[in-house]
Amino acid sequence: MASAKRRRCDTESGHGGRVFNPSWTTDYFVHEQSNSIICLICLEKIAVCKSYNVNRHYTTKYAVSYDKFKGQFRIDKIELLKKTFLAQQSVMKTQVISSYSATKINFLMAEAVAKSGKPFCTGDLLKNCLKIFCKEICPEKTPTVEDLSLSHQTIARRVEDLSKNIELSLKEKLNKCEVWHWMNQQTEKSINHEIISYHCIKHQEQLCAKVLEMKNVMKLVIHTVNFTRSRGLNHRQFKQLLEGCGSEAEDVIYFSQVRWLSRAATLKRFWILLPEIVLFLKIKRKHTSLLENIDCLNDLAFLIDMTQMLIELNLKLQGKDQLISKLFENVETFVLKLKLLKQQLSCKVLVNFKAL
């Protein structure tokens, strides 16, 4: 049984396996192309590489018309069909290459438009400029330019594809980076609680500032500043008082809830002008007991020092081309600094508190 099967395979292929038999070309007008059998007459692909399948395809479709070709006439006919087939393959290959070139140019143009910051409709202008150039310098390339699609919709899609590719490439490179894996491991180890929300690393100091509210102190400062500046008469009298006292600062600064960085400037200027402010409030017959209370002043000084430290952290996190590892290091350093300050306060060491 096994020997019979082996003989059948030998008969089918002539090489002891299912491989193309060169004699099939003369017998059945077929040609081998990329490990596939192609009929030279109809250019159909014969699915199974077996003598039976090749013979059946030829016999049922073309035997009546092509059996009349004998000897050299048959060989010449096969060579003519081969040349026609190879010419068609060459044309298709050229079209594929042309399509690839057009797509590549399309992406390069989209990248150039995106980098320049120009609107996506600029692609149509670029295409018209390329047409003018090709007609004057290389007319044979004009059809390739005609095939380019540089409409604003296409440019938008290409830019989106490029951005996704860049994001994917960055993620792949980060996954190969040992430092990145180490940072992820350290972060997972350092966080032993459920993460409720996420926040940009460059704006974590804003969250700290919002948590460090000390509403009683800020309410007193804001109320005093508003009383001094909101009314024109009070403001003019206060500035005259500052001039008469020879103060180093010209005026108090408004606080804006939206621009949280103004908190540090407001508090610092308020601290500098505190004696003049107390004097002005007494002239206006306003209560100054809180501004002269030692506990309230200590809270104010503490808030001033902490907001100033947050400003310094913010400046370290600003700027272009900073590595995330450096940003993370600055935040972690600030956290360690806070722990040190807590220990110093418990021991009543105020060396790092300038106002307190």
mmCIF file of C-alpha atoms in Angstrom, residues 29-181:
data_model
loop_
_atom_site.group_PDB
_atom_site.id
_atom_site.type_symbol
_atom_site.label_atom_id
_atom_site.label_comp_id
_atom_site.label_asym_id
_atom_site.label_seq_id
_atom_site.Cartn_x
_atom_site.Cartn_y
_atom_site.Cartn_z
ATOM 1 C CA PHE A 29 0.352 25.283 -20.916
ATOM 2 C CA VAL A 30 1.101 26.037 -17.242
ATOM 3 C CA HIS A 31 3.900 27.987 -15.575
ATOM 4 C CA GLU A 32 5.320 28.010 -12.035
ATOM 5 C CA GLN A 33 5.268 31.391 -10.291
ATOM 6 C CA SER A 34 6.182 31.839 -6.611
ATOM 7 C CA ASN A 35 5.454 28.172 -5.756
ATOM 8 C CA SER A 36 2.103 28.415 -7.530
ATOM 9 C CA ILE A 37 0.911 26.923 -10.810
ATOM 10 C CA ILE A 38 -0.505 29.492 -13.249
ATOM 11 C CA CYS A 39 -2.359 28.633 -16.437
ATOM 12 C CA LEU A 40 -0.748 30.622 -19.261
ATOM 13 C CA ILE A 41 -3.984 30.690 -21.226
ATOM 14 C CA CYS A 42 -6.470 32.045 -18.664
ATOM 15 C CA LEU A 43 -3.964 33.091 -15.954
ATOM 16 C CA GLU A 44 -5.928 31.172 -13.331
ATOM 17 C CA LYS A 45 -4.166 29.648 -10.365
ATOM 18 C CA ILE A 46 -4.433 25.867 -10.055
ATOM 19 C CA ALA A 47 -5.002 25.115 -6.398
ATOM 20 C CA VAL A 48 -3.384 21.673 -6.035
ATOM 21 C CA CYS A 49 0.024 20.790 -7.440
ATOM 22 C CA LYS A 50 -0.984 17.404 -8.844
ATOM 23 C CA SER A 51 -0.829 16.024 -12.340
ATOM 24 C CA TYR A 52 -4.510 15.105 -12.186
ATOM 25 C CA ASN A 53 -5.611 18.651 -11.345
ATOM 26 C CA VAL A 54 -3.387 20.261 -13.976
ATOM 27 C CA ASN A 55 -4.514 17.744 -16.628
ATOM 28 C CA ARG A 56 -8.194 18.211 -15.764
ATOM 29 C CA HIS A 57 -7.927 22.010 -16.004
ATOM 30 C CA TYR A 58 -6.338 21.829 -19.439
ATOM 31 C CA THR A 59 -8.490 18.982 -20.791
ATOM 32 C CA THR A 60 -11.866 20.420 -19.767
ATOM 33 C CA LYS A 61 -11.170 23.978 -20.948
ATOM 34 C CA TYR A 62 -8.499 24.217 -23.645
ATOM 35 C CA ALA A 63 -7.619 20.792 -25.064
ATOM 36 C CA VAL A 64 -9.911 21.219 -28.089
ATOM 37 C CA SER A 65 -8.366 24.587 -29.030
ATOM 38 C CA TYR A 66 -4.702 23.985 -28.168
ATOM 39 C CA ASP A 67 -4.080 20.304 -29.008
ATOM 40 C CA LYS A 68 -3.629 21.364 -32.610
ATOM 41 C CA PHE A 69 -0.305 22.996 -31.692
ATOM 42 C CA LYS A 70 2.417 20.392 -32.177
ATOM 43 C CA GLY A 71 6.210 20.395 -32.019
ATOM 44 C CA GLN A 72 7.909 23.748 -32.529
ATOM 45 C CA PHE A 73 4.589 25.547 -33.038
ATOM 46 C CA ARG A 74 3.504 24.461 -29.565
ATOM 47 C CA ILE A 75 6.810 25.625 -28.047
ATOM 48 C CA ASP A 76 6.541 29.013 -29.787
ATOM 49 C CA LYS A 77 2.957 29.439 -28.591
ATOM 50 C CA ILE A 78 4.002 28.679 -24.998
ATOM 51 C CA GLU A 79 6.871 31.194 -25.206
ATOM 52 C CA LEU A 80 4.509 33.860 -26.537
ATOM 53 C CA LEU A 81 2.061 33.225 -23.690
ATOM 54 C CA LYS A 82 4.952 33.350 -21.201
ATOM 55 C CA LYS A 83 6.105 36.743 -22.483
ATOM 56 C CA THR A 84 2.542 38.101 -22.270
ATOM 57 C CA PHE A 85 2.189 36.799 -18.711
ATOM 58 C CA LEU A 86 5.539 38.231 -17.581
ATOM 59 C CA ALA A 87 4.734 41.600 -19.185
ATOM 60 C CA GLN A 88 1.464 41.770 -17.264
ATOM 61 C CA GLN A 89 3.296 40.875 -14.053
ATOM 62 C CA SER A 90 5.801 43.667 -14.716
ATOM 63 C CA VAL A 91 3.007 46.215 -15.230
ATOM 64 C CA MET A 92 1.273 45.131 -12.019
ATOM 65 C CA LYS A 93 4.568 45.314 -10.108
ATOM 66 C CA THR A 94 5.190 48.825 -11.456
ATOM 67 C CA GLN A 95 1.701 49.882 -10.377
ATOM 68 C CA VAL A 96 2.288 48.491 -6.888
ATOM 69 C CA ILE A 97 5.600 50.363 -6.624
ATOM 70 C CA SER A 98 3.938 53.548 -7.868
ATOM 71 C CA SER A 99 1.125 53.156 -5.331
ATOM 72 C CA TYR A 100 3.673 52.596 -2.545
ATOM 73 C CA SER A 101 5.624 55.706 -3.581
ATOM 74 C CA ALA A 102 2.442 57.787 -3.654
ATOM 75 C CA THR A 103 1.493 56.614 -0.157
ATOM 76 C CA LYS A 104 4.989 57.322 1.175
ATOM 77 C CA ILE A 105 4.999 60.822 -0.326
ATOM 78 C CA ASN A 106 1.526 61.353 1.125
ATOM 79 C CA PHE A 107 2.766 60.615 4.644
ATOM 80 C CA LEU A 108 5.892 62.754 4.195
ATOM 81 C CA MET A 109 3.782 65.699 3.035
ATOM 82 C CA ALA A 110 1.399 65.279 5.980
ATOM 83 C CA GLU A 111 4.362 65.217 8.364
ATOM 84 C CA ALA A 112 5.764 68.410 6.830
ATOM 85 C CA VAL A 113 2.393 70.176 7.125
ATOM 86 C CA ALA A 114 2.019 69.086 10.755
ATOM 87 C CA LYS A 115 5.541 70.218 11.703
ATOM 88 C CA SER A 116 5.055 73.602 10.047
ATOM 89 C CA GLY A 117 1.870 74.268 12.020
ATOM 90 C CA LYS A 118 0.039 75.197 8.804
ATOM 91 C CA PRO A 119 -3.637 74.286 8.246
ATOM 92 C CA PHE A 120 -4.336 70.895 6.677
ATOM 93 C CA CYS A 121 -5.806 72.521 3.557
ATOM 94 C CA THR A 122 -2.209 73.447 2.654
ATOM 95 C CA GLY A 123 -1.947 69.965 1.092
ATOM 96 C CA ASP A 124 -3.939 71.069 -1.976
ATOM 97 C CA LEU A 125 -1.519 73.950 -2.530
ATOM 98 C CA LEU A 126 1.462 71.599 -2.230
ATOM 99 C CA LYS A 127 -0.041 69.248 -4.809
ATOM 100 C CA ASN A 128 -0.547 72.076 -7.306
ATOM 101 C CA CYS A 129 3.057 73.218 -6.751
ATOM 102 C CA LEU A 130 4.309 69.668 -7.383
ATOM 103 C CA LYS A 131 2.321 69.525 -10.636
ATOM 104 C CA ILE A 132 3.937 72.742 -11.856
ATOM 105 C CA PHE A 133 7.402 71.455 -10.938
ATOM 106 C CA CYS A 134 6.929 68.084 -12.661
ATOM 107 C CA LYS A 135 5.558 69.601 -15.863
ATOM 108 C CA GLU A 136 8.671 71.751 -16.214
ATOM 109 C CA ILE A 137 11.388 69.399 -14.907
ATOM 110 C CA CYS A 138 10.185 65.789 -15.132
ATOM 111 C CA PRO A 139 6.923 65.386 -17.103
ATOM 112 C CA GLU A 140 7.081 61.593 -16.777
ATOM 113 C CA LYS A 141 6.413 61.938 -13.025
ATOM 114 C CA THR A 142 3.209 63.953 -13.520
ATOM 115 C CA PRO A 143 0.919 60.858 -13.334
ATOM 116 C CA THR A 144 2.442 59.987 -9.955
ATOM 117 C CA VAL A 145 1.636 63.467 -8.663
ATOM 118 C CA GLU A 146 -1.891 63.174 -10.031
ATOM 119 C CA ASP A 147 -2.349 60.030 -7.938
ATOM 120 C CA LEU A 148 -1.455 61.881 -4.735
ATOM 121 C CA SER A 149 -4.324 62.637 -2.386
ATOM 122 C CA LEU A 150 -3.479 65.720 -0.319
ATOM 123 C CA SER A 151 -6.918 66.968 0.637
ATOM 124 C CA HIS A 152 -7.389 68.309 4.157
ATOM 125 C CA GLN A 153 -9.310 65.137 5.135
ATOM 126 C CA THR A 154 -6.456 62.919 3.944
ATOM 127 C CA ILE A 155 -3.818 65.056 5.660
ATOM 128 C CA ALA A 156 -5.818 64.875 8.908
ATOM 129 C CA ARG A 157 -6.006 61.065 8.700
ATOM 130 C CA ARG A 158 -2.308 60.773 7.918
ATOM 131 C CA VAL A 159 -1.340 63.021 10.833
ATOM 132 C CA GLU A 160 -3.533 60.940 13.130
ATOM 133 C CA ASP A 161 -1.890 57.746 11.850
ATOM 134 C CA LEU A 162 1.561 59.258 12.408
ATOM 135 C CA SER A 163 0.706 60.292 15.960
ATOM 136 C CA LYS A 164 -0.577 56.806 16.785
ATOM 137 C CA ASN A 165 2.573 55.276 15.315
ATOM 138 C CA ILE A 166 4.794 57.602 17.354
ATOM 139 C CA GLU A 167 2.855 56.772 20.517
ATOM 140 C CA LEU A 168 3.170 53.036 19.832
ATOM 141 C CA SER A 169 6.906 53.343 19.109
ATOM 142 C CA LEU A 170 7.494 55.290 22.333
ATOM 143 C CA LYS A 171 5.615 52.673 24.355
ATOM 144 C CA GLU A 172 7.647 49.872 22.772
ATOM 145 C CA LYS A 173 10.928 51.672 23.506
ATOM 146 C CA LEU A 174 9.863 52.430 27.083
ATOM 147 C CA ASN A 175 8.972 48.789 27.630
ATOM 148 C CA LYS A 176 12.523 47.864 26.597
ATOM 149 C CA CYS A 177 14.050 50.443 28.945
ATOM 150 C CA GLU A 178 15.308 48.979 32.233
ATOM 151 C CA VAL A 179 14.939 52.314 34.057
ATOM 152 C CA TRP A 180 11.278 52.499 33.059
ATOM 153 C CA HIS A 181 10.615 49.025 34.457
#
